[in-house]
Amino acid sequence: MASLKFSVSLESKNPNFAIGSSQLLGQCSISAFTGGYVHITGVYLINPFSNLNRIWVSRADTAVSDNSGSNEVDSSFDCSTKEMGIESLVLEKGLGFGRKFRTGRRNVWQRVQGVKRVRKDVYFKPIVVDEESISGVDADKVGALSTEHCNSILKKLERTNDDSKALKFFKWMRRKGKLKQNVAAYNLALRVVGRARDWDLAEKMILEMTSESGCELNFQVFNTLIYACSKQRHVGLGAKWFRMMLENGVRPNEATFGMLMSLCQNSWNVEEGEFTFSQMRNFGVRCQSAYSSMLTIYTRLGLYDKAEKVISLLREDEVVLNMENWLVLINAYCQQGKLEEAELVLVSMQEAGFSPNIIVYNMLITGYGKVSKMEDAHRLFHNLRAIQIEPDEATYRSMIEGWGRANNYKEAQWYYEELKREGFRPNSSNMYTMINLQAKNGDEGGALATLEDMITMGCQYSSMLVILLQAYERFERFDKVPQVLTGSFYEHVLCDQTSCSILAEAYVKHSLVDDAVKILQNKKWKDRGFEDNLYHLLICSCKDLGYFENAIKIYTHMPKSDEKLNLHIICTMIDIYSVMKRFTEAENIYLNLKSSGIALDLITFSVVVRMYIKAGNLKGACVVLETINKQKNIVPDIYLIRDMLRVYQKCGMLDNLRVLYYKLLKSEITWDQEMYKCVINCCARALPIVELSRLFDEMLDRGFDPDTITFNVVLHVYGRSKLFKKARKVLWMARKRGVVDVISYNTLIAMYGQNKYLGNMASIAKQMQFDGFSVSLEAYNSMLDAYGKEGEMEKFRSVLQRLRESGCASNHYTYNIMINIYGEQGWIEQVAEVLMELKESGIEPDLCSYNTLIKAYGIAGMVEDALGLVKEMRKNGIEPDTRTYSNILTFQDGRGGQGLTRLPSGFGLPSSVSEP
């Protein structure tokens, strides 16, 4: 929960209150908890009411009093060690007291009781308490010191903050038996170890007190340790001593709960605070500051329902509220936006005899500002002088923030100017508010003036720049930023690398690339490495945003230098040109880089290879890969290896694939799922079937999931190798994993058909339909081809009929199969019908169609028709190939008759075919 911040006047408005010596130190903290502070929105200041009617955590309650028989606790004690009434101890070497000293100050307890004490001089004979350094002194005299005298010495040693000497003397007292039932000595020693944070030793001392020294534990023992934890803000350790206190049956007092609740508040530990608070109420202790701490913790964490319960407990427990309690109550209601309740509390506070002050009104003004009830805030502000309270710095700041939330630029501007006129200084929040209002309302001149105020305040230029940019970006007026950034502020931006980077990147983000280039050209700092990184950052930003032309503009405006080119920028630009399909520019950058003599690294080579792949220039990619293979210092990473595999596979470079594969096996690269899939898909034709099968099984054993393409590749390999049992298993696995597709069935149907397993082929076709797939044209073609070649014409006709009924449009392959099968059967009429159907469908015969027709005519002995087809081919722009001429030269009439023995003159036999 946001806290309230206000200033406080040091002039008391109520003659009943003594402000004390607290001084206003610029901007310091006011916490609404124990310890004397109230935390309020706007500024931090000391609370002048912190020393009124509260439980102070001080040495007086945790230390040994001069009156050792008293267990009473003063409810108003000072934490200062200067109030104990004893002067510093003058020590000699070895803890000896060799000089006379005087105790002339009044004892603190006598001061409280109003008893005067006669000053007197006390002289001690030189006594050496460190027995190891005793020289010529009677040890019996040392041991004759009384327990009270030893305690007095220990107290003075503790006051000197010489912990080592104090603990050494404490150990001496233990050896001399001076610690029996001596709670006072243990309390002093615990103060020393608490200051030294030796918590293990402290725990041992507490155990020793009960087990060896016969001491009865009291609240002062544990308060000493809790006080040390409170000063060091160790909430966990404070809770530990508190629980140990409870376990030993020691009753805590008000100071105990005051310290613990303050500790919980400082660390915002709600769980520990709730436990401590409940224990306080169980013991019937009423610590005013503890209620304030618990209420403030709940308010700070936004636990308003629980905060209301604490307010109810204040009434239920009949706690007499002090000024701090009233302030915390008002703050709790203000933070919840319950301003009417807050004002009722103000009335009750006045009725209880507490005069309102500027802190209270600042709380209310800030609360009204948070809920945008600025009319009420305005009312309170103008009523201040009527009740003789002057607005302070925090008052104006709260009004500025309130009008800012209400988006009232005019009022916010008035209070901002009044704040400065009164001699106060706006804080960063005020200036942030003003910048946002000026950006929204188009007051570029006002924004420039606010920037000047921020400069006067000593704000960092980079922070100011970020605030300005965010404001204009928020209100979609970023194009106005160049109008604001002028004068000395802009000059500083040009001189500062960080500010220059922030502004240039912001301009690029909002497509003000010309302004970004201008900054880069006019900058007044020189750092080539930083500059290169900045250019690269801007180019990458353009790339990420999809502003490729802007990236090119920034690149072309880079300063030309003979120094080493930045490979990061080069790689990014090659990638950008590739995305834009401007492969010529991308290749030119690479060629210029290559001719510069700079050694290329792995990333550069990878980018260039990818560029050639995107351009479809596999030859260029192979050249780069060959260069990589020749460089011993370049070790391809997993990404480049995948690209290499794909290039070699597309180029049909089976030897390269094999070499790369076995190198990969010997490398230390960890194979992931993508690597397995890439190797299997690309190396299926290059590797032996045994190795590919092993690789596929290894992939499955490692828990990687093949995709549809990988399953289909393996299906094809197994089918091609006639390993149909494995192929069926792979198909089953693909079906189980849900990655089977039409191609999977087509592949297996084709493999069965080519190997004349017609029953299995039909079975897979039925399985295909059963799994919800329509029989594809490719599957029909495979079955037509298989049945036709085996002479099963009835099944051939059945498949053809199903094909036509399915609505699948026949393709070249379908017609070529039909021509071939009919031709083999010598059914020349059916061949003619297919040819007519082919042309009517709008599909012109291709080279395969003509070759098949020529073969069919040859088998039918129709030599002239076959030769006519060759002329028709050329007329349609299709050049005969070797197979065409081979079919013509080997014509037979199908009945053993002699075919054509010599071609007509001028037929144009290609040189690759010899005439019989």
PDB file of N, CA, C and O in Angstrom, residues 385-424:
ATOM      1  N   ARG A 385      -5.005  28.060   6.451  1.00  0.00           N
ATOM      2  CA  ARG A 385      -4.616  29.337   7.050  1.00  0.00           C
ATOM      3  C   ARG A 385      -5.693  29.854   8.008  1.00  0.00           C
ATOM      4  O   ARG A 385      -5.388  30.600   8.944  1.00  0.00           O
ATOM      5  N   ALA A 386      -6.927  29.459   7.781  1.00  0.00           N
ATOM      6  CA  ALA A 386      -8.006  29.878   8.678  1.00  0.00           C
ATOM      7  C   ALA A 386      -7.823  29.304  10.075  1.00  0.00           C
ATOM      8  O   ALA A 386      -8.273  29.895  11.068  1.00  0.00           O
ATOM      9  N   ILE A 387      -7.187  28.147  10.152  1.00  0.00           N
ATOM     10  CA  ILE A 387      -6.919  27.540  11.464  1.00  0.00           C
ATOM     11  C   ILE A 387      -5.462  27.720  11.864  1.00  0.00           C
ATOM     12  O   ILE A 387      -4.939  26.979  12.685  1.00  0.00           O
ATOM     13  N   GLN A 388      -4.821  28.715  11.229  1.00  0.00           N
ATOM     14  CA  GLN A 388      -3.457  29.123  11.562  1.00  0.00           C
ATOM     15  C   GLN A 388      -2.438  28.002  11.350  1.00  0.00           C
ATOM     16  O   GLN A 388      -1.529  27.788  12.144  1.00  0.00           O
ATOM     17  N   ILE A 389      -2.603  27.259  10.299  1.00  0.00           N
ATOM     18  CA  ILE A 389      -1.616  26.242   9.901  1.00  0.00           C
ATOM     19  C   ILE A 389      -1.148  26.580   8.495  1.00  0.00           C
ATOM     20  O   ILE A 389      -1.965  26.743   7.582  1.00  0.00           O
ATOM     21  N   GLU A 390       0.138  26.701   8.337  1.00  0.00           N
ATOM     22  CA  GLU A 390       0.693  27.047   7.037  1.00  0.00           C
ATOM     23  C   GLU A 390       0.922  25.790   6.192  1.00  0.00           C
ATOM     24  O   GLU A 390       1.452  24.801   6.700  1.00  0.00           O
ATOM     25  N   PRO A 391       0.556  25.816   4.925  1.00  0.00           N
ATOM     26  CA  PRO A 391       0.887  24.662   4.053  1.00  0.00           C
ATOM     27  C   PRO A 391       2.394  24.504   3.968  1.00  0.00           C
ATOM     28  O   PRO A 391       3.136  25.493   3.964  1.00  0.00           O
ATOM     29  N   ASP A 392       2.832  23.299   3.950  1.00  0.00           N
ATOM     30  CA  ASP A 392       4.266  23.048   3.822  1.00  0.00           C
ATOM     31  C   ASP A 392       4.564  22.418   2.466  1.00  0.00           C
ATOM     32  O   ASP A 392       3.702  22.327   1.588  1.00  0.00           O
ATOM     33  N   GLU A 393       5.792  21.987   2.314  1.00  0.00           N
ATOM     34  CA  GLU A 393       6.251  21.428   1.043  1.00  0.00           C
ATOM     35  C   GLU A 393       5.405  20.238   0.616  1.00  0.00           C
ATOM     36  O   GLU A 393       4.976  20.122  -0.541  1.00  0.00           O
ATOM     37  N   ALA A 394       5.118  19.344   1.585  1.00  0.00           N
ATOM     38  CA  ALA A 394       4.355  18.137   1.259  1.00  0.00           C
ATOM     39  C   ALA A 394       2.934  18.468   0.856  1.00  0.00           C
ATOM     40  O   ALA A 394       2.313  17.751   0.056  1.00  0.00           O
ATOM     41  N   THR A 395       2.376  19.542   1.410  1.00  0.00           N
ATOM     42  CA  THR A 395       1.007  19.936   1.061  1.00  0.00           C
ATOM     43  C   THR A 395       0.911  20.278  -0.424  1.00  0.00           C
ATOM     44  O   THR A 395       0.026  19.792  -1.144  1.00  0.00           O
ATOM     45  N   TYR A 396       1.818  21.120  -0.881  1.00  0.00           N
ATOM     46  CA  TYR A 396       1.816  21.483  -2.295  1.00  0.00           C
ATOM     47  C   TYR A 396       2.079  20.258  -3.177  1.00  0.00           C
ATOM     48  O   TYR A 396       1.451  20.093  -4.229  1.00  0.00           O
ATOM     49  N   ARG A 397       2.986  19.426  -2.748  1.00  0.00           N
ATOM     50  CA  ARG A 397       3.299  18.230  -3.547  1.00  0.00           C
ATOM     51  C   ARG A 397       2.075  17.327  -3.683  1.00  0.00           C
ATOM     52  O   ARG A 397       1.812  16.774  -4.751  1.00  0.00           O
ATOM     53  N   SER A 398       1.337  17.176  -2.572  1.00  0.00           N
ATOM     54  CA  SER A 398       0.141  16.332  -2.624  1.00  0.00           C
ATOM     55  C   SER A 398      -0.919  16.927  -3.534  1.00  0.00           C
ATOM     56  O   SER A 398      -1.617  16.203  -4.259  1.00  0.00           O
ATOM     57  N   MET A 399      -1.061  18.251  -3.503  1.00  0.00           N
ATOM     58  CA  MET A 399      -2.036  18.893  -4.391  1.00  0.00           C
ATOM     59  C   MET A 399      -1.648  18.711  -5.858  1.00  0.00           C
ATOM     60  O   MET A 399      -2.512  18.472  -6.712  1.00  0.00           O
ATOM     61  N   ILE A 400      -0.374  18.807  -6.143  1.00  0.00           N
ATOM     62  CA  ILE A 400       0.084  18.594  -7.528  1.00  0.00           C
ATOM     63  C   ILE A 400      -0.242  17.176  -7.979  1.00  0.00           C
ATOM     64  O   ILE A 400      -0.772  16.954  -9.083  1.00  0.00           O
ATOM     65  N   GLU A 401       0.048  16.197  -7.113  1.00  0.00           N
ATOM     66  CA  GLU A 401      -0.205  14.800  -7.476  1.00  0.00           C
ATOM     67  C   GLU A 401      -1.704  14.548  -7.639  1.00  0.00           C
ATOM     68  O   GLU A 401      -2.132  13.823  -8.543  1.00  0.00           O
ATOM     69  N   GLY A 402      -2.521  15.161  -6.746  1.00  0.00           N
ATOM     70  CA  GLY A 402      -3.962  14.962  -6.840  1.00  0.00           C
ATOM     71  C   GLY A 402      -4.547  15.525  -8.122  1.00  0.00           C
ATOM     72  O   GLY A 402      -5.329  14.854  -8.813  1.00  0.00           O
ATOM     73  N   TRP A 403      -4.155  16.759  -8.461  1.00  0.00           N
ATOM     74  CA  TRP A 403      -4.665  17.335  -9.710  1.00  0.00           C
ATOM     75  C   TRP A 403      -4.112  16.595 -10.925  1.00  0.00           C
ATOM     76  O   TRP A 403      -4.771  16.525 -11.971  1.00  0.00           O
ATOM     77  N   GLY A 404      -2.915  16.041 -10.763  1.00  0.00           N
ATOM     78  CA  GLY A 404      -2.365  15.234 -11.857  1.00  0.00           C
ATOM     79  C   GLY A 404      -3.197  13.997 -12.111  1.00  0.00           C
ATOM     80  O   GLY A 404      -3.473  13.637 -13.260  1.00  0.00           O
ATOM     81  N   ARG A 405      -3.610  13.313 -11.033  1.00  0.00           N
ATOM     82  CA  ARG A 405      -4.479  12.143 -11.202  1.00  0.00           C
ATOM     83  C   ARG A 405      -5.814  12.529 -11.817  1.00  0.00           C
ATOM     84  O   ARG A 405      -6.420  11.747 -12.539  1.00  0.00           O
ATOM     85  N   ALA A 406      -6.262  13.714 -11.490  1.00  0.00           N
ATOM     86  CA  ALA A 406      -7.532  14.184 -12.051  1.00  0.00           C
ATOM     87  C   ALA A 406      -7.375  14.744 -13.462  1.00  0.00           C
ATOM     88  O   ALA A 406      -8.346  15.226 -14.056  1.00  0.00           O
ATOM     89  N   ASN A 407      -6.154  14.710 -13.998  1.00  0.00           N
ATOM     90  CA  ASN A 407      -5.856  15.205 -15.350  1.00  0.00           C
ATOM     91  C   ASN A 407      -6.218  16.670 -15.523  1.00  0.00           C
ATOM     92  O   ASN A 407      -6.644  17.100 -16.602  1.00  0.00           O
ATOM     93  N   ASN A 408      -6.072  17.432 -14.451  1.00  0.00           N
ATOM     94  CA  ASN A 408      -6.351  18.866 -14.511  1.00  0.00           C
ATOM     95  C   ASN A 408      -5.011  19.597 -14.570  1.00  0.00           C
ATOM     96  O   ASN A 408      -4.390  19.890 -13.546  1.00  0.00           O
ATOM     97  N   TYR A 409      -4.573  19.867 -15.788  1.00  0.00           N
ATOM     98  CA  TYR A 409      -3.242  20.460 -15.981  1.00  0.00           C
ATOM     99  C   TYR A 409      -3.188  21.885 -15.427  1.00  0.00           C
ATOM    100  O   TYR A 409      -2.186  22.291 -14.826  1.00  0.00           O
ATOM    101  N   LYS A 410      -4.268  22.633 -15.570  1.00  0.00           N
ATOM    102  CA  LYS A 410      -4.269  24.027 -15.140  1.00  0.00           C
ATOM    103  C   LYS A 410      -4.028  24.142 -13.637  1.00  0.00           C
ATOM    104  O   LYS A 410      -3.177  24.924 -13.179  1.00  0.00           O
ATOM    105  N   GLU A 411      -4.789  23.369 -12.849  1.00  0.00           N
ATOM    106  CA  GLU A 411      -4.628  23.419 -11.400  1.00  0.00           C
ATOM    107  C   GLU A 411      -3.274  22.876 -10.962  1.00  0.00           C
ATOM    108  O   GLU A 411      -2.635  23.432 -10.064  1.00  0.00           O
ATOM    109  N   ALA A 412      -2.851  21.774 -11.571  1.00  0.00           N
ATOM    110  CA  ALA A 412      -1.551  21.206 -11.221  1.00  0.00           C
ATOM    111  C   ALA A 412      -0.437  22.198 -11.504  1.00  0.00           C
ATOM    112  O   ALA A 412       0.512  22.336 -10.707  1.00  0.00           O
ATOM    113  N   GLN A 413      -0.547  22.907 -12.608  1.00  0.00           N
ATOM    114  CA  GLN A 413       0.463  23.900 -12.964  1.00  0.00           C
ATOM    115  C   GLN A 413       0.492  25.033 -11.938  1.00  0.00           C
ATOM    116  O   GLN A 413       1.553  25.512 -11.554  1.00  0.00           O
ATOM    117  N   TRP A 414      -0.705  25.457 -11.469  1.00  0.00           N
ATOM    118  CA  TRP A 414      -0.759  26.554 -10.492  1.00  0.00           C
ATOM    119  C   TRP A 414      -0.054  26.163  -9.194  1.00  0.00           C
ATOM    120  O   TRP A 414       0.741  26.914  -8.648  1.00  0.00           O
ATOM    121  N   TYR A 415      -0.362  24.960  -8.699  1.00  0.00           N
ATOM    122  CA  TYR A 415       0.264  24.519  -7.447  1.00  0.00           C
ATOM    123  C   TYR A 415       1.761  24.276  -7.631  1.00  0.00           C
ATOM    124  O   TYR A 415       2.554  24.478  -6.708  1.00  0.00           O
ATOM    125  N   TYR A 416       2.134  23.854  -8.803  1.00  0.00           N
ATOM    126  CA  TYR A 416       3.560  23.634  -9.086  1.00  0.00           C
ATOM    127  C   TYR A 416       4.322  24.961  -9.013  1.00  0.00           C
ATOM    128  O   TYR A 416       5.397  25.044  -8.408  1.00  0.00           O
ATOM    129  N   GLU A 417       3.739  25.992  -9.601  1.00  0.00           N
ATOM    130  CA  GLU A 417       4.386  27.306  -9.557  1.00  0.00           C
ATOM    131  C   GLU A 417       4.365  27.882  -8.146  1.00  0.00           C
ATOM    132  O   GLU A 417       5.326  28.523  -7.709  1.00  0.00           O
ATOM    133  N   GLU A 418       3.266  27.672  -7.394  1.00  0.00           N
ATOM    134  CA  GLU A 418       3.195  28.140  -6.016  1.00  0.00           C
ATOM    135  C   GLU A 418       4.232  27.438  -5.143  1.00  0.00           C
ATOM    136  O   GLU A 418       4.825  28.043  -4.251  1.00  0.00           O
ATOM    137  N   LEU A 419       4.414  26.160  -5.389  1.00  0.00           N
ATOM    138  CA  LEU A 419       5.423  25.397  -4.646  1.00  0.00           C
ATOM    139  C   LEU A 419       6.791  26.041  -4.797  1.00  0.00           C
ATOM    140  O   LEU A 419       7.518  26.257  -3.808  1.00  0.00           O
ATOM    141  N   LYS A 420       7.147  26.389  -6.025  1.00  0.00           N
ATOM    142  CA  LYS A 420       8.452  27.016  -6.259  1.00  0.00           C
ATOM    143  C   LYS A 420       8.492  28.439  -5.713  1.00  0.00           C
ATOM    144  O   LYS A 420       9.514  28.880  -5.179  1.00  0.00           O
ATOM    145  N   ARG A 421       7.360  29.154  -5.817  1.00  0.00           N
ATOM    146  CA  ARG A 421       7.326  30.534  -5.316  1.00  0.00           C
ATOM    147  C   ARG A 421       7.511  30.594  -3.805  1.00  0.00           C
ATOM    148  O   ARG A 421       8.110  31.532  -3.274  1.00  0.00           O
ATOM    149  N   GLU A 422       7.012  29.579  -3.091  1.00  0.00           N
ATOM    150  CA  GLU A 422       7.154  29.531  -1.641  1.00  0.00           C
ATOM    151  C   GLU A 422       8.554  29.112  -1.204  1.00  0.00           C
ATOM    152  O   GLU A 422       8.835  29.027  -0.011  1.00  0.00           O
ATOM    153  N   GLY A 423       9.411  28.843  -2.173  1.00  0.00           N
ATOM    154  CA  GLY A 423      10.785  28.464  -1.841  1.00  0.00           C
ATOM    155  C   GLY A 423      10.986  26.979  -1.655  1.00  0.00           C
ATOM    156  O   GLY A 423      12.072  26.541  -1.244  1.00  0.00           O
ATOM    157  N   PHE A 424       9.945  26.189  -1.956  1.00  0.00           N
ATOM    158  CA  PHE A 424      10.066  24.750  -1.845  1.00  0.00           C
ATOM    159  C   PHE A 424      10.560  24.165  -3.163  1.00  0.00           C
ATOM    160  O   PHE A 424      10.539  24.827  -4.201  1.00  0.00           O
TER     161      PHE A 424
END
